[in-house]
Amino acid sequence: MTPELIELHPLDLTLAGGLVVLLAVLAWVGRLGVTRPMLIAAARTVVQLLLVGLILETLFAHATLYWVALMGLVMLLVAGYEVMARQKRRFAGFWGFGLGTVAMFLSSFSVAVMALVALVQPDPWYQPQYAIPLLGMLLGNTMNGIALSVDRLTDGAWQQRGTIEARLALGATWSEAVESIRRDAMRSGMIPMINAMAAAGIVSLPGMMTGQILAGAPPMEAVKYQILIMFLITVGTGFGTLAAVWFAARRLFDERERLRLDRLR
Amino acid sequence: MREPRLRIDDLYGIVGHWPRLRLPAGACATLAGPSGSGKSRLLRALADLDPSRGTVHLDGTPREHFRGPQWRRQVVYLPADSSWWAEYVGDHLAAVEAETLATLGFEPDVAQWRIERLSTGERSRLALARAVALGPRVLLLDEPTANLDEATTDAVERVVEGRRGDGLSAVWVTHDPEQAKRLRAQRFELVDGVARERA
């Protein structure tokens, strides 16, 4: 009784693409200055998604643990680069890239493995149809949380170096001196997820649930998956943010607990 | 012979070199030199706020035997411009010492004042109260009276003098030779990055 997925034809995509071109032309006439970036981004969407579709089809055909793990590793490294690129003042050297990557590895990977092994339990547990989308959603959200919160931390430390040093000069520990900035940073990484949970279903239908319903899944099944995913994302983002901000804050100080903004660039 | 309160042997900061200092408890040293010559950097190195090389002893104990925050609680650096992080003055004071506050021209109720109400001069004076309330063994003062009038300068000096009676040692960055005389200080001058004692 499950309805079949209605296949899209190339003509359907061409028509939708034509509307984007029409919008781009209007933007050009109105001198909005977004025509070029819009067309480039649209082209990137097509190329990137086609590529990933090919990769996933190949991966599904060769569902070994090694290929799935390799795919997961590539996704992690790209997310780590993305976190680094979004920092206004990032750490010099290895930690510029390593901080977010290690934190995402610790949180996203462990949450994804736990969800696969203990909760969803596909057979085998690394079955790419479940593992890759799950890891992708976890990484994507954790990446946003970490990028946002670490940027907030380093920028806050830079702006408020006077008060941090004033507290250090009066004998405060590194943790006391950076406490309020660290708390703000941690909070800023978690707020988006809390808001998403609060608004889920009322303001917006979450993307994964929408996709499952379009693919013909019964709404209640899609809802159960969506609830699970939201919880997992909250947990992954939360722990990832806590770990990244804590490590980053510690890294702003050296072994004598001096503020070392020269470690940023 | 008793160990000096503060002993420096060849301290190198990011900028500046202090070859030798023996500062007994209750004594004072002044450091002069053109602006930009690195006086603040030397004090920051001494307080272990900047990385530095060399040997510093506090009452005979090498600096490495203290954790960073422990050291900075004993050797307190008072920068030229003070920073405040909480809403009220009292949140910043380890102890409200009525006598010190009175000497600096404040009633004890200054603890309930909002930071934003304070003038620059009031901030520098309260920064001194904040530093001495910790009961440090050495106070590093970075031109604490540069923006103050004569009467207030006198009050600041009296507070530090009073503490010197209890054994507080002070290193004082100042351009004023008269002030160095009043403080009966060992006088150092930073020339080409080296702190030399003046004869």
XYZ file of N, CA and C in Angstrom, chain A residues 55-145:
273
model
N 28.731 8.511 -6.203
C 29.532 7.892 -5.143
C 28.662 6.991 -4.276
N 27.462 7.494 -3.921
C 26.594 6.697 -3.052
C 26.122 5.426 -3.753
N 25.803 5.540 -5.056
C 25.371 4.328 -5.768
C 26.483 3.284 -5.765
N 27.727 3.772 -6.008
C 28.865 2.850 -5.976
C 29.035 2.260 -4.587
N 28.919 3.152 -3.574
C 29.112 2.705 -2.198
C 28.061 1.664 -1.803
N 26.813 1.909 -2.210
C 25.758 0.961 -1.858
C 26.011 -0.396 -2.509
N 26.633 -0.345 -3.708
C 26.914 -1.602 -4.405
C 28.071 -2.348 -3.750
N 28.987 -1.625 -3.117
C 30.133 -2.265 -2.455
C 30.098 -1.920 -0.971
N 29.137 -2.458 -0.263
C 28.912 -2.032 1.121
C 29.853 -2.729 2.093
N 31.167 -2.460 1.969
C 32.090 -3.003 2.965
C 32.395 -1.917 3.992
N 32.835 -2.367 5.179
C 33.124 -1.433 6.262
C 34.197 -0.437 5.838
N 35.217 -0.909 5.060
C 36.321 -0.013 4.699
C 35.848 1.153 3.849
N 35.011 0.847 2.840
C 34.548 1.935 1.976
C 33.667 2.909 2.742
N 32.815 2.379 3.603
C 31.955 3.264 4.402
C 32.809 4.133 5.314
N 33.834 3.500 5.943
C 34.697 4.258 6.846
C 35.476 5.318 6.082
N 35.923 4.974 4.863
C 36.664 5.952 4.060
C 35.776 7.145 3.721
N 34.545 6.844 3.336
C 33.581 7.910 3.040
C 33.380 8.798 4.275
N 33.220 8.147 5.431
C 33.044 8.902 6.669
C 34.244 9.793 6.948
N 35.453 9.273 6.681
C 36.671 10.039 6.936
C 36.734 11.273 6.039
N 36.406 11.077 4.755
C 36.422 12.213 3.828
C 35.435 13.280 4.296
N 34.229 12.831 4.680
C 33.226 13.794 5.159
C 33.744 14.552 6.376
N 34.439 13.834 7.277
C 34.969 14.466 8.493
C 36.020 15.515 8.138
N 36.922 15.172 7.217
C 37.992 16.109 6.880
C 37.438 17.360 6.208
N 36.444 17.168 5.332
C 35.839 18.333 4.683
C 35.152 19.217 5.721
N 34.435 18.572 6.659
C 33.768 19.354 7.713
C 34.801 20.082 8.566
N 35.931 19.422 8.852
C 36.995 20.062 9.643
C 37.550 21.268 8.926
N 37.727 21.153 7.609
C 38.217 22.292 6.835
C 37.205 23.433 6.879
N 35.932 23.062 6.760
C 34.867 24.066 6.748
C 34.830 24.842 8.076
N 34.996 24.119 9.192
C 35.038 24.787 10.499
C 36.176 25.794 10.523
N 37.350 25.368 10.021
C 38.517 26.248 10.041
C 38.273 27.487 9.185
N 37.691 27.268 7.990
C 37.521 28.371 7.057
C 36.543 29.411 7.593
N 35.666 29.009 8.511
C 34.672 29.961 9.012
C 35.158 30.766 10.205
N 36.407 30.545 10.636
C 36.912 31.268 11.805
C 37.486 32.613 11.392
N 37.080 33.668 12.090
C 37.670 34.977 11.835
C 39.118 34.990 12.330
N 39.354 34.453 13.527
C 40.716 34.338 14.059
C 40.920 32.896 14.447
N 41.629 32.167 13.588
C 41.771 30.759 13.898
C 43.134 30.484 14.508
N 43.246 29.287 15.096
C 44.504 28.898 15.703
C 45.543 28.666 14.619
N 46.773 29.095 14.893
C 47.859 28.852 13.951
C 48.279 27.393 14.049
N 48.808 26.878 12.967
C 49.361 25.528 12.973
C 48.295 24.446 12.970
N 48.635 23.297 13.516
C 47.771 22.125 13.432
C 46.391 22.368 14.037
N 46.339 23.101 15.143
C 45.067 23.206 15.851
C 44.015 23.990 15.094
N 44.434 24.818 14.117
C 43.452 25.510 13.296
C 42.509 24.510 12.637
N 43.081 23.432 12.157
C 42.283 22.392 11.510
C 41.899 21.291 12.494
N 42.842 20.949 13.378
C 42.670 19.779 14.234
C 41.595 19.935 15.290
N 41.426 21.174 15.790
C 40.493 21.366 16.901
C 39.074 20.904 16.559
N 38.518 21.503 15.485
C 37.158 21.140 15.107
C 37.067 19.694 14.646
N 38.096 19.247 13.923
C 38.072 17.889 13.390
C 38.052 16.852 14.512
N 38.922 17.055 15.495
C 38.969 16.101 16.609
C 37.653 16.126 17.388
N 37.133 17.325 17.635
C 35.880 17.424 18.395
C 34.730 16.762 17.638
N 34.692 16.965 16.317
C 33.619 16.339 15.527
C 33.784 14.831 15.486
N 35.047 14.396 15.404
C 35.291 12.955 15.411
C 34.767 12.356 16.719
N 35.114 13.002 17.827
C 34.705 12.475 19.133
C 33.190 12.429 19.270
N 32.522 13.505 18.815
C 31.075 13.543 19.073
C 30.283 12.869 17.956
N 30.445 13.318 16.707
C 29.600 12.799 15.622
C 29.806 11.311 15.398
N 31.074 10.877 15.354
C 31.320 9.477 15.061
C 30.793 8.573 16.167
N 31.050 8.967 17.420
C 30.601 8.078 18.493
C 29.079 8.047 18.559
N 28.433 9.191 18.354
C 26.961 9.194 18.382
C 26.406 8.378 17.218
N 27.021 8.521 16.021
C 26.533 7.774 14.861
C 26.692 6.266 15.082
N 27.859 5.859 15.577
C 28.086 4.431 15.795
C 27.128 3.903 16.854
N 26.962 4.679 17.917
C 26.038 4.238 18.960
C 24.616 4.077 18.408
N 24.177 5.059 17.619
C 22.821 4.992 17.067
C 22.658 3.782 16.159
N 23.704 3.487 15.365
C 23.598 2.362 14.430
C 23.612 1.029 15.164
N 24.540 0.913 16.109
C 24.716 -0.380 16.772
C 23.591 -0.643 17.765
N 23.206 0.370 18.530
C 22.287 0.126 19.637
C 20.839 0.480 19.315
N 20.595 1.449 18.426
C 19.222 1.922 18.245
C 18.609 1.456 16.932
N 19.159 1.879 15.799
C 18.541 1.546 14.513
C 18.806 0.088 14.146
N 20.014 -0.383 14.419
C 20.413 -1.773 14.208
C 20.137 -2.298 12.796
N 20.655 -1.638 11.766
C 20.586 -2.261 10.437
C 21.559 -3.440 10.394
N 21.422 -4.268 9.350
C 22.291 -5.433 9.266
C 23.000 -5.442 7.927
N 24.323 -5.312 7.826
C 25.247 -5.063 8.932
C 25.093 -3.639 9.485
N 25.693 -3.383 10.656
C 25.439 -2.092 11.323
C 25.951 -0.905 10.512
N 26.934 -1.126 9.649
C 27.492 -0.014 8.863
C 26.813 0.114 7.501
N 25.669 -0.506 7.322
C 24.975 -0.440 6.033
C 24.889 1.015 5.557
N 25.490 1.342 4.399
C 25.659 2.754 4.018
C 24.346 3.510 3.874
N 23.272 2.822 3.516
C 21.982 3.500 3.356
C 21.557 4.199 4.650
N 21.953 3.633 5.794
C 21.667 4.273 7.082
C 22.861 5.083 7.582
N 24.064 4.481 7.480
C 25.239 5.089 8.123
C 25.577 6.448 7.523
N 25.573 6.545 6.175
C 26.060 7.775 5.550
C 25.122 8.960 5.787
N 23.796 8.819 5.547
C 22.925 9.967 5.839
C 22.949 10.364 7.314
N 23.000 9.357 8.201
C 23.021 9.658 9.633
C 24.267 10.464 9.984
N 25.419 9.961 9.529
C 26.669 10.660 9.812
C 26.667 12.044 9.175
N 26.114 12.127 7.966
C 26.072 13.411 7.278
C 25.277 14.442 8.054
N 24.107 14.048 8.551
C 23.288 15.002 9.307
C 23.967 15.392 10.610
N 24.587 14.402 11.270
C 25.287 14.704 12.522
C 26.450 15.655 12.275
N 27.290 15.321 11.266
C 28.455 16.155 10.985
C 28.046 17.569 10.591
N 27.031 17.668 9.727
C 26.631 18.984 9.256
C 26.209 19.896 10.394
N 25.408 19.359 11.299
C 24.932 20.194 12.417
C 26.029 20.461 13.440
N 26.835 19.434 13.728
C 27.920 19.628 14.684
C 28.914 20.653 14.148
N 29.158 20.572 12.842
C 30.049 21.531 12.193
C 29.555 22.957 12.431
N 28.266 23.191 12.226
C 27.734 24.536 12.453
C 27.920 24.965 13.897
N 27.591 24.062 14.816
C 27.698 24.410 16.234
C 29.118 24.738 16.630
